[in-house]
Amino acid sequence: MKCKRCGGSAVVEVRRHNAAFCKDCFPVVFRNQVRRAIDEYDMLTPGDRILVAVSGGKDSLALWDVLLEEGYRADGLYLGLGIGAYSDRSHERTMTFAADRGATLRTVDLAERYGFDIPLAGRKGARSSCAVCGLSKRYIFNKEAHDGGYDVVATGHNLDDEAATLLGNTLRWNVDYIARQSPVLPETPGFARKVKPLHRLSELETAAYAFLRGIDYVVEECPLVAGNTQLRYKEAMNAIEARSPGTKAQFFLGYLDRGMPIFRTAEERVTLVACGNCGEPTTAMFCAFCRARAQVLGERLVPTPAPDSPREIARELADEVLPEELYGVPAEA
Amino acid sequence: MKCKRCGGSAVVEVRRHNAAFCKDCFPVVFRNQVRRAIDEYDMLTPGDRILVAVSGGKDSLALWDVLLEEGYRADGLYLGLGIGAYSDRSHERTMTFAADRGATLRTVDLAERYGFDIPLAGRKGARSSCAVCGLSKRYIFNKEAHDGGYDVVATGHNLDDEAATLLGNTLRWNVDYIARQSPVLPETPGFARKVKPLHRLSELETAAYAFLRGIDYVVEECPLVAGNTQLRYKEAMNAIEARSPGTKAQFFLGYLDRGMPIFRTAEERVTLVACGNCGEPTTAMFCAFCRARAQVLGERLVPTPAPDSPREIARELADEVLPEELYGVPAEA
């Protein structure tokens, strides 16, 4: 195979584009796709202070790498989940990455700061460990962005992630969650802007980019993820993709183009109020994070005096895990 | 396993309902589901003259059986597709079924009436054989219903069919096709009412019903169907269903409940006119059936004098194959 860009010897094949690229051209093509995503959705401006949620995996480190290469002011945020050696290795890789580039890495340790870790949540909580992990990430990324004065949180969700999430939400016709699965969520009171600049790029492409850029990332999957429904949706999408290359991109990008506008018009606005415990926005008396934490730790949540008036704020994106985990069951709202 | 209804020895397990039934109760449960579908969507009234599209397979014969058992005036329509021994056996089974019950079977032979069969269309046509087969069925079922004075065409589409079609349309975000995937399409000028009374029942359930009722149906798949995209979507749904029983039902019935209303509001109306060759409704100068037929036979279509005025008629459901086959590419419209 020859590189589509320079005619040299290709090392990465992108079947859905019926193209292949050499080791020098692929990173260029990859960055072009990221730039295209950023431009198309007005994700970032040059002056933005960006907080990149980094896990030590290929996607988030590839994203951080591209943003730094493109000259953005991008700091990393690593969240210590307490998942044994897996978390240790992940932290190590993010620290090495940051040190090599002279980039700033912030770290929050879940156990240290909030008194529980993900394995404990999996054992003690009413939710799956993946669910608590997802809602903790959303909560903490948002809070750290706010506390640190960042303009935007960038996450490494790739096309496979987005297609699998969309498939899961569509199989359930969770119409509100479908409506909000956008690559960019503008800032609203209580919520930082959220962007997903890798949404046009597949898992394979981010892995190839990380490899070609010499990024030392954690290859292993999280040990708690086995049986995760998201993985099943990825498998289903992969089975279709193998026979019909381009299906994933058609599904997710087609949704952005033709599906989302329809769901957006049908979307209902909800009223968010300040969590009675931590003050972060929620639809319930207490936010999903505080409820999950209290449940894991066996604590009782007691409302603090209500703020002057409930805040009307726009809805938050639900990503990574099923959004009911974020908002809780409707009866609680 | 015990029968959920009578406590006897169960022979059919319905995993998504976490239930099992004995050989006597299952047909009762099956018919209850059909009755529920008919009631919920006002599909049929007792006086209706029903034309059941029968292929000789389990679904359509199970449907015809239920409708006759329930006392409806249901005739069968068999369409001879000319697919060698497969078509011969299929015709034989439908004739035996009809003879055993003293029911009326109408037969249309595609080659005899229209000068081509499906294998020829697959070899000569621009469309796949599955595509021409699907559009021929829709065309002829509708025309025969009209010519024979029937009130409604009933087809044996089951839950697996509907979920796979919906998945295919959703993966492509064919929003107009999604909007029209209803278990009932009311009569409109030029189109008979169309109903799918088995849409709540899985492929496994219709097979079990046909077996328990002693219906001798064609078990083999159509020999031309290999590689059909619809089959791939069924496989993907089956893989998810195996791990999460109930996903198919949740997907299709959830769509009817929460998805369809959203897509319906976004749906655009199109203007249909009489086909310049056969007079049946179409969005183009000639209907998709006449265009496919002319292409297969190497004929040129010449417009007959236009009718007094174009007829404004509501859209037709697209089922079984991708609806672009029915309407043709937009450029032709």
XYZ file of C-alpha atoms in Angstrom:
666
model
C 0.000 0.000 0.000
C 1.139 3.484 -0.844
C 0.617 6.618 1.193
C -2.256 8.593 -0.283
C -0.508 11.847 0.555
C 3.111 11.315 -0.513
C 3.204 7.974 -2.337
C 5.618 6.497 0.234
C 5.210 3.211 2.036
C 1.951 3.239 3.997
C 1.770 1.960 7.587
C -1.797 2.900 8.559
C -4.874 1.927 6.583
C -8.093 3.900 7.027
C -10.600 1.566 5.425
C -13.619 3.830 5.618
C -11.741 6.431 3.583
C -10.259 3.740 1.368
C -6.881 5.289 2.086
C -3.538 4.531 3.683
C -0.759 6.765 4.980
C 2.943 6.583 5.802
C 4.389 7.172 9.263
C 5.104 10.839 8.552
C 1.856 11.748 6.812
C -0.565 9.980 9.141
C 0.031 12.332 12.116
C -0.525 15.274 9.761
C -3.779 13.792 8.511
C -4.809 13.019 12.082
C -4.170 16.577 13.223
C -6.094 17.898 10.233
C -9.093 15.909 11.374
C -8.785 17.313 14.888
C -8.474 20.837 13.511
C -11.516 20.255 11.340
C -13.543 19.124 14.366
C -12.402 22.148 16.381
C -13.266 24.551 13.558
C -16.566 22.952 12.637
C -17.919 23.210 16.169
C -16.037 26.352 17.315
C -14.616 24.251 20.113
C -11.590 26.337 21.034
C -10.085 29.761 20.578
C -6.325 30.329 20.737
C -6.491 32.084 24.091
C -8.584 29.448 25.860
C -7.234 27.800 28.980
C -7.947 24.147 28.318
C -8.143 21.354 30.865
C -7.560 17.998 29.162
C -8.995 15.022 31.034
C -6.164 12.471 30.784
C -6.408 8.842 31.800
C -3.030 7.619 30.550
C -4.698 5.860 27.613
C -4.092 6.451 23.927
C -7.048 8.763 23.292
C -6.541 11.352 25.980
C -2.753 11.464 25.561
C -3.114 11.734 21.772
C -5.520 14.617 22.313
C -3.231 16.391 24.738
C -0.350 15.879 22.303
C -2.263 17.402 19.383
C -3.450 20.371 21.425
C 0.085 21.114 22.634
C 1.452 20.690 19.102
C -1.164 23.084 17.817
C -0.026 25.665 20.350
C -3.008 25.601 22.695
C -2.665 26.346 26.412
C -3.594 22.859 27.539
C -3.053 21.484 31.055
C -3.813 17.882 31.956
C -6.037 16.604 34.749
C -5.481 13.106 36.007
C -8.093 11.583 38.297
C -6.794 8.828 40.586
C -9.517 6.208 40.662
C -7.741 3.787 42.997
C -7.929 0.809 40.652
C -4.727 -0.851 41.936
C -1.741 -1.306 39.629
C -3.816 -0.157 36.643
C -4.265 3.279 38.195
C -0.609 3.424 39.247
C 0.600 2.700 35.725
C -1.886 5.171 34.257
C -0.726 7.934 36.558
C 2.902 7.164 35.770
C 2.325 7.447 32.017
C 0.544 10.764 32.305
C 3.322 12.139 34.528
C 5.998 10.989 32.080
C 4.073 12.489 29.179
C 3.734 15.837 30.976
C 7.366 15.888 32.113
C 8.654 15.102 28.601
C 6.746 18.067 27.233
C 7.091 20.439 30.137
C 3.287 20.479 30.403
C 1.287 21.050 33.577
C -0.457 18.038 35.064
C -3.013 18.443 37.832
C -3.965 15.399 39.857
C -7.004 14.683 41.984
C -7.033 11.511 44.018
C -10.588 10.338 44.507
C -9.930 8.504 47.767
C -7.869 11.318 49.263
C -10.261 14.080 48.287
C -13.634 12.347 48.546
C -13.040 9.352 50.806
C -13.839 6.524 48.383
C -12.353 4.890 45.327
C -13.941 3.082 42.399
C -13.408 -0.517 43.605
C -15.076 0.415 46.912
C -17.945 2.056 45.005
C -18.334 -1.137 42.955
C -18.541 -3.254 46.105
C -20.671 -0.958 48.251
C -22.630 1.189 45.826
C -26.017 0.634 44.238
C -24.506 1.553 40.860
C -21.945 -0.342 38.800
C -18.341 0.733 39.185
C -18.410 2.037 35.581
C -21.414 4.188 36.390
C -19.858 5.726 39.510
C -16.581 6.190 37.633
C -18.357 8.060 34.834
C -20.319 10.353 37.079
C -17.289 11.029 39.273
C -15.260 12.027 36.230
C -17.934 14.383 34.953
C -18.343 15.931 38.383
C -14.656 16.366 39.117
C -13.585 17.508 35.646
C -16.246 20.176 35.757
C -15.435 21.245 39.298
C -11.686 21.367 38.690
C -12.181 23.407 35.527
C -14.278 25.873 37.457
C -11.980 26.042 40.492
C -8.874 26.312 38.292
C -10.264 29.060 36.073
C -10.242 26.990 32.889
C -12.440 27.934 29.940
C -13.056 24.450 28.666
C -12.733 20.743 29.459
C -11.466 18.594 26.560
C -11.977 14.837 26.602
C -10.516 12.163 24.330
C -13.786 10.507 23.274
C -13.207 9.018 19.853
C -15.588 8.000 17.089
C -15.947 4.479 18.471
C -16.891 5.832 21.892
C -19.420 8.234 20.448
C -20.954 5.676 18.091
C -21.290 3.129 20.907
C -22.877 5.667 23.248
C -25.266 6.787 20.537
C -26.171 3.180 19.767
C -26.893 2.512 23.440
C -29.042 5.612 23.771
C -30.832 4.869 20.512
C -31.535 1.229 21.403
C -33.291 2.648 24.483
C -34.696 5.738 22.710
C -33.395 7.901 25.526
C -34.425 10.884 23.485
C -33.093 13.520 25.870
C -29.672 11.920 26.015
C -29.619 11.505 22.248
C -30.390 15.207 21.845
C -27.403 16.204 23.949
C -24.699 13.995 22.471
C -22.884 16.893 20.862
C -19.122 17.251 20.290
C -19.379 20.596 22.029
C -21.491 21.746 24.936
C -21.351 25.488 25.432
C -20.631 26.915 28.837
C -23.709 27.427 30.972
C -23.962 28.639 34.570
C -22.374 25.922 36.692
C -20.923 24.017 33.757
C -17.690 24.584 31.875
C -17.667 24.233 28.104
C -17.013 20.597 27.097
C -15.413 19.564 23.827
C -14.527 16.276 22.143
C -12.007 17.119 19.411
C -11.344 13.443 18.526
C -14.939 12.590 17.664
C -14.121 12.195 13.950
C -11.283 9.718 14.601
C -11.568 6.004 15.290
C -9.981 4.079 18.129
C -7.600 2.513 15.650
C -6.534 5.919 14.397
C -5.862 7.325 17.854
C -3.838 4.186 18.674
C -1.842 4.591 15.460
C -1.263 8.271 16.159
C -0.088 7.606 19.717
C 2.214 4.839 18.503
C 3.696 6.902 15.684
C 4.220 9.844 18.015
C 6.078 7.619 20.467
C 3.533 8.192 23.230
C 3.941 5.608 25.975
C 0.329 4.945 26.934
C -1.438 2.304 29.030
C -2.530 -0.367 26.570
C -4.473 -2.559 28.966
C -8.186 -2.037 29.469
C -9.433 -1.039 32.885
C -9.791 -4.351 34.799
C -13.267 -3.376 35.996
C -14.678 -2.815 32.530
C -15.434 -6.466 31.647
C -19.085 -6.952 30.777
C -19.639 -3.207 30.449
C -22.625 -2.580 28.162
C -20.650 0.092 26.294
C -18.163 -2.622 25.269
C -21.013 -4.724 23.904
C -22.221 -1.855 21.775
C -18.688 -1.387 20.503
C -18.539 -5.058 19.573
C -21.841 -4.793 17.725
C -20.657 -1.708 15.848
C -17.347 -3.390 15.045
C -19.118 -6.423 13.614
C -21.121 -4.186 11.262
C -18.106 -1.991 10.480
C -16.025 -5.020 9.486
C -18.543 -5.828 6.768
C -19.458 -2.243 5.874
C -16.488 0.059 6.516
C -17.691 3.557 7.282
C -20.826 2.566 9.189
C -19.608 4.039 12.484
C -18.712 7.367 10.912
C -21.946 7.406 8.922
C -23.879 6.683 12.105
C -22.305 9.271 14.376
C -21.534 12.012 11.871
C -24.902 11.403 10.177
C -26.523 11.831 13.561
C -24.794 15.178 14.061
C -25.912 16.264 10.625
C -29.479 14.978 10.398
C -30.502 13.387 13.698
C -29.468 15.891 16.339
C -31.445 18.833 14.858
C -34.635 16.756 15.085
C -34.005 15.665 18.648
C -32.971 19.155 19.690
C -36.334 20.598 18.723
C -38.067 17.963 20.811
C -35.846 18.439 23.831
C -37.412 19.661 27.019
C -35.599 22.052 29.272
C -35.106 21.024 32.858
C -34.606 23.169 35.885
C -31.318 22.589 37.626
C -30.771 23.644 41.204
C -27.735 23.745 43.466
C -26.958 20.418 45.135
C -27.956 20.594 48.808
C -24.599 19.152 49.780
C -21.904 20.530 47.468
C -23.624 23.336 45.564
C -22.909 21.924 42.115
C -25.838 21.943 39.675
C -28.317 19.051 39.744
C -31.940 18.238 38.945
C -32.437 16.631 42.359
C -32.031 17.786 45.947
C -28.512 16.320 45.915
C -26.343 15.765 42.861
C -25.658 12.257 41.581
C -22.058 12.397 42.755
C -22.952 13.308 46.328
C -25.699 10.691 46.385
C -23.368 7.989 45.064
C -20.624 9.005 47.491
C -22.964 9.071 50.501
C -24.322 5.704 49.561
C -20.839 4.173 49.224
C -19.674 5.679 52.522
C -22.916 4.902 54.351
C -23.467 8.586 55.123
C -26.716 10.502 55.291
C -27.101 13.645 53.228
C -28.567 16.610 55.092
C -29.637 19.656 53.095
C -27.776 22.882 53.738
C -29.968 26.034 53.633
C -31.297 26.511 50.126
C -29.772 29.248 47.980
C -31.822 32.373 47.286
C -33.514 30.956 44.237
C -33.177 27.851 42.140
C -30.876 28.464 39.224
C -32.197 27.928 35.732
C -29.333 26.348 33.918
C -29.076 24.384 30.764
C -28.622 20.692 30.753
C -25.370 18.886 31.071
C -24.007 16.410 28.602
C -24.123 12.839 29.653
C -21.229 10.850 28.350
C -19.165 7.744 28.978
C -21.843 5.991 30.980
C -25.576 6.023 30.762
C -26.873 9.420 31.686
C -29.457 8.172 34.137
C -26.467 7.748 36.396
C -25.887 11.466 36.216
C -29.396 12.615 36.836
C -30.708 9.807 38.966
C -34.126 8.284 38.456
C -36.885 10.731 37.495
C -38.700 10.132 40.791
C -35.841 11.797 42.599
C -35.910 14.868 40.397
C -39.402 -25.038 33.144
C -43.069 -24.661 33.931
C -45.674 -22.947 31.821
C -46.319 -19.490 33.231
C -49.987 -19.769 32.333
C -51.018 -23.270 33.467
C -48.015 -24.693 35.349
C -47.634 -27.538 32.838
C -44.431 -28.543 31.101
C -43.088 -25.605 29.093
C -41.806 -26.017 25.535
C -41.201 -22.402 24.491
C -39.085 -19.953 26.461
C -39.562 -16.210 25.922
C -36.418 -14.848 27.529
C -37.240 -11.171 27.255
C -40.416 -11.785 29.266
C -38.597 -14.186 31.563
C -41.392 -16.653 30.862
C -42.044 -20.055 29.322
C -45.198 -21.692 28.013
C -46.527 -25.174 27.249
C -47.591 -26.324 23.800
C -51.247 -25.478 24.436
C -50.786 -22.114 26.101
C -48.145 -20.657 23.794
C -50.481 -20.291 20.785
C -52.993 -18.560 23.056
C -50.331 -16.153 24.304
C -49.144 -15.598 20.739
C -52.638 -14.751 19.532
C -53.100 -12.399 22.479
C -50.035 -10.488 21.332
C -51.407 -10.268 17.789
C -54.762 -9.094 19.114
C -53.014 -6.510 21.248
C -51.128 -5.172 18.214
C -54.334 -5.013 16.159
C -56.211 -3.197 18.923
C -53.410 -0.812 19.826
C -53.064 0.459 16.272
C -56.677 -0.005 15.084
C -55.305 -2.221 12.344
C -58.434 -4.154 11.430
C -62.176 -4.124 11.857
C -64.245 -7.329 11.737
C -65.745 -6.538 8.343
C -62.467 -5.743 6.606
C -61.477 -7.708 3.525
C -57.834 -8.522 4.253
C -55.193 -9.536 1.746
C -52.383 -11.394 3.516
C -49.060 -11.339 1.683
C -47.894 -14.950 2.017
C -44.450 -16.225 1.067
C -44.720 -19.788 2.361
C -42.464 -18.913 5.324
C -43.297 -19.147 9.009
C -44.208 -15.513 9.561
C -46.751 -14.969 6.834
C -48.401 -18.368 7.310
C -48.536 -17.849 11.092
C -50.185 -14.490 10.463
C -52.716 -15.917 8.042
C -53.458 -18.709 10.528
C -54.093 -16.279 13.390
C -56.300 -14.023 11.282
C -58.409 -16.985 10.115
C -58.623 -18.334 13.665
C -59.750 -14.938 14.866
C -62.538 -14.970 12.307
C -61.238 -12.336 9.905
C -62.013 -12.413 6.183
C -58.442 -13.030 5.108
C -57.376 -14.149 1.634
C -53.774 -14.935 0.778
C -51.686 -13.478 -2.019
C -48.697 -15.425 -3.223
C -46.213 -13.727 -5.512
C -44.202 -16.081 -7.735
C -40.678 -14.645 -7.800
C -39.185 -17.296 -10.066
C -36.406 -18.292 -7.672
C -36.187 -21.907 -8.891
C -36.997 -24.770 -6.527
C -37.239 -22.356 -3.596
C -40.171 -20.574 -5.208
C -41.786 -23.884 -6.211
C -41.658 -25.208 -2.655
C -42.906 -21.897 -1.266
C -45.886 -21.881 -3.599
C -46.667 -25.497 -2.750
C -46.718 -24.784 0.999
C -49.040 -21.811 0.621
C -51.404 -23.848 -1.587
C -51.453 -26.706 0.924
C -52.073 -24.263 3.779
C -54.965 -22.649 1.917
C -56.489 -25.961 0.824
C -56.335 -27.391 4.366
C -58.289 -24.401 5.667
C -60.564 -23.802 2.716
C -59.058 -20.335 2.390
C -58.729 -18.337 -0.816
C -55.248 -17.998 -2.282
C -54.556 -15.552 -5.090
C -51.372 -15.955 -7.082
C -49.448 -13.531 -9.234
C -46.513 -14.837 -11.213
C -43.993 -12.068 -11.738
C -42.549 -13.476 -14.970
C -45.955 -14.257 -16.469
C -47.508 -10.936 -15.591
C -44.555 -8.564 -15.861
C -42.049 -10.353 -18.058
C -39.157 -10.720 -15.594
C -38.303 -12.676 -12.491
C -36.008 -11.898 -9.550
C -32.940 -13.861 -10.696
C -33.095 -12.028 -14.037
C -33.434 -8.707 -12.216
C -30.382 -9.579 -10.101
C -28.341 -10.329 -13.213
C -29.554 -7.502 -15.431
C -30.758 -4.778 -13.101
C -28.895 -1.881 -11.551
C -30.361 -2.818 -8.175
C -29.672 -5.883 -6.027
C -32.126 -8.753 -6.366
C -33.304 -8.093 -2.776
C -34.048 -4.487 -3.691
C -36.065 -5.350 -6.804
C -37.835 -8.123 -4.883
C -38.853 -5.691 -2.143
C -40.132 -3.013 -4.471
C -41.963 -5.555 -6.626
C -43.726 -6.936 -3.559
C -44.799 -3.502 -2.379
C -46.014 -2.580 -5.839
C -47.913 -5.778 -6.528
C -49.420 -6.239 -3.055
C -50.769 -2.712 -3.263
C -52.053 -3.090 -6.792
C -53.692 -6.460 -6.140
C -55.382 -5.121 -3.022
C -56.776 -2.236 -5.015
C -57.819 -4.336 -8.018
C -59.348 -7.022 -5.794
C -61.336 -4.591 -3.633
C -59.464 -5.365 -0.408
C -59.463 -2.919 2.488
C -56.043 -3.751 3.825
C -52.788 -5.571 3.089
C -51.369 -7.536 6.049
C -47.722 -8.588 6.078
C -45.904 -10.974 8.409
C -43.060 -8.657 9.458
C -41.972 -9.704 12.929
C -40.108 -7.893 15.686
C -36.721 -9.035 14.368
C -37.533 -7.690 10.902
C -38.706 -4.370 12.261
C -35.774 -3.962 14.652
C -33.268 -4.758 11.881
C -34.915 -2.316 9.462
C -35.005 0.366 12.132
C -31.347 -0.262 12.960
C -30.405 0.048 9.280
C -32.341 3.267 8.866
C -30.972 4.669 12.117
C -27.354 3.807 11.294
C -27.879 5.928 8.160
C -30.142 8.501 9.849
C -32.623 8.140 7.021
C -34.970 10.337 8.965
C -37.886 10.153 6.544
C -37.805 6.384 6.484
C -37.515 6.225 10.247
C -40.585 8.445 10.563
C -42.689 6.094 8.470
C -41.784 2.753 10.044
C -45.193 2.318 11.627
C -47.068 -0.957 12.241
C -50.023 0.597 10.420
C -50.203 2.935 7.468
C -53.678 4.308 6.921
C -55.264 4.153 3.496
C -54.461 7.125 1.296
C -55.441 7.759 -2.332
C -53.573 5.183 -4.376
C -52.430 3.162 -1.373
C -54.272 0.471 0.531
C -53.983 0.389 4.312
C -50.925 -1.665 5.385
C -50.660 -3.474 8.712
C -48.024 -5.593 10.479
C -49.848 -7.493 13.215
C -46.780 -9.579 14.188
C -44.544 -6.633 15.029
C -44.573 -7.467 18.748
C -43.460 -11.085 18.191
C -39.942 -12.340 17.576
C -38.801 -14.630 14.795
C -38.366 -17.403 17.341
C -41.931 -16.960 18.535
C -43.458 -17.071 15.062
C -41.398 -20.205 14.325
C -42.607 -21.803 17.564
C -46.201 -20.845 16.800
C -46.023 -22.252 13.270
C -44.460 -25.470 14.570
C -46.985 -25.929 17.374
C -49.851 -25.250 14.988
C -48.547 -27.900 12.600
C -48.001 -25.408 9.792
C -45.776 -26.876 7.099
C -43.682 -23.870 6.096
C -40.544 -23.361 4.021
C -37.680 -23.400 6.514
C -34.859 -22.560 4.125
C -33.806 -18.974 3.543
C -34.180 -17.492 0.097
C -30.991 -18.559 -1.754
C -30.468 -14.993 -3.014
C -30.436 -13.422 0.434
C -26.798 -14.205 1.369
C -24.868 -11.061 2.206
C -28.059 -9.030 2.480
C -27.446 -6.010 4.729
C -30.703 -6.680 6.566
C -29.252 -10.026 7.675
C -26.175 -8.267 9.043
C -28.330 -5.953 11.104
C -30.225 -8.966 12.408
C -26.958 -10.589 13.421
C -25.853 -7.437 15.224
C -29.195 -7.215 17.052
C -29.018 -10.906 17.930
C -25.538 -10.502 19.398
C -26.782 -7.725 21.677
C -30.042 -9.544 22.460
C -28.138 -12.665 23.535
C -26.412 -10.650 26.255
C -29.316 -8.334 27.049
C -32.612 -10.116 26.397
C -35.309 -7.605 25.547
C -33.110 -5.182 23.620
C -34.902 -5.752 20.308
C -38.326 -5.186 21.813
C -37.070 -2.186 23.763
C -35.574 -0.764 20.573
C -38.558 -1.195 18.273
C -41.403 -0.736 20.739
C -39.490 2.118 22.399
C -39.181 3.703 18.975
C -42.925 3.495 18.434
C -43.509 5.009 21.830
C -40.880 7.758 22.047
C -38.970 7.964 18.767
C -41.650 8.001 16.081
C -43.534 11.036 17.461
C -40.334 13.088 17.244
C -39.552 11.994 13.697
C -43.150 12.456 12.600
C -43.115 16.135 13.490
C -39.967 16.605 11.407
C -41.305 14.702 8.425
C -41.785 16.562 5.201
C -44.684 15.848 2.901
C -43.933 14.925 -0.690
C -46.107 15.277 -3.727
C -46.879 11.994 -5.445
C -48.056 11.840 -9.032
C -49.349 9.046 -11.249
C -46.605 6.965 -12.837
C -46.350 7.870 -16.538
C -46.357 4.174 -17.429
C -48.727 2.324 -15.091
C -50.613 5.079 -13.280
C -49.638 3.934 -9.778
C -48.486 6.682 -7.385
C -44.852 7.789 -7.462
C -42.642 10.797 -6.724
C -40.955 10.516 -10.120
C -42.150 10.536 -13.722
C -42.218 6.722 -13.599
C -42.611 4.578 -10.491
C -39.671 2.572 -9.135
C -41.259 -0.707 -10.238
C -41.703 0.407 -13.843
C -38.200 1.849 -13.907
C -36.669 -1.336 -12.498
C -38.690 -3.495 -14.884
C -37.787 -1.415 -17.955
C -34.153 -1.492 -16.967
C -34.171 -5.290 -16.555
C -35.998 -5.818 -19.853
C -33.960 -3.207 -21.740
C -37.112 -1.241 -22.566
C -37.538 2.522 -22.844
C -40.281 4.169 -20.839
C -42.395 6.649 -22.788
C -44.768 8.899 -20.863
C -48.473 8.457 -21.524
C -50.485 11.721 -21.529
C -50.411 13.223 -18.050
C -53.558 12.916 -15.939
C -55.672 16.039 -15.383
C -53.727 17.102 -12.341
C -51.036 15.626 -10.151
C -52.552 13.852 -7.198
C -51.543 14.956 -3.720
C -51.250 11.756 -1.830
C -49.604 10.861 1.400
C -46.421 8.944 1.541
C -46.055 5.223 1.346
C -44.324 3.072 3.900
C -41.035 1.659 2.847
C -40.343 -1.748 4.248
C -38.343 -4.895 3.700
C -35.668 -3.170 1.673
C -34.216 0.287 1.833
C -36.796 2.809 0.821
C -34.595 4.566 -1.700
C -35.406 1.581 -3.863
C -39.040 2.534 -3.716
C -38.676 6.190 -4.410
C -35.596 6.216 -6.569
C -32.795 8.701 -6.114
C -33.907 12.271 -5.394
C -32.471 13.500 -8.697
C -35.114 11.521 -10.529
C -37.953 12.977 -8.524
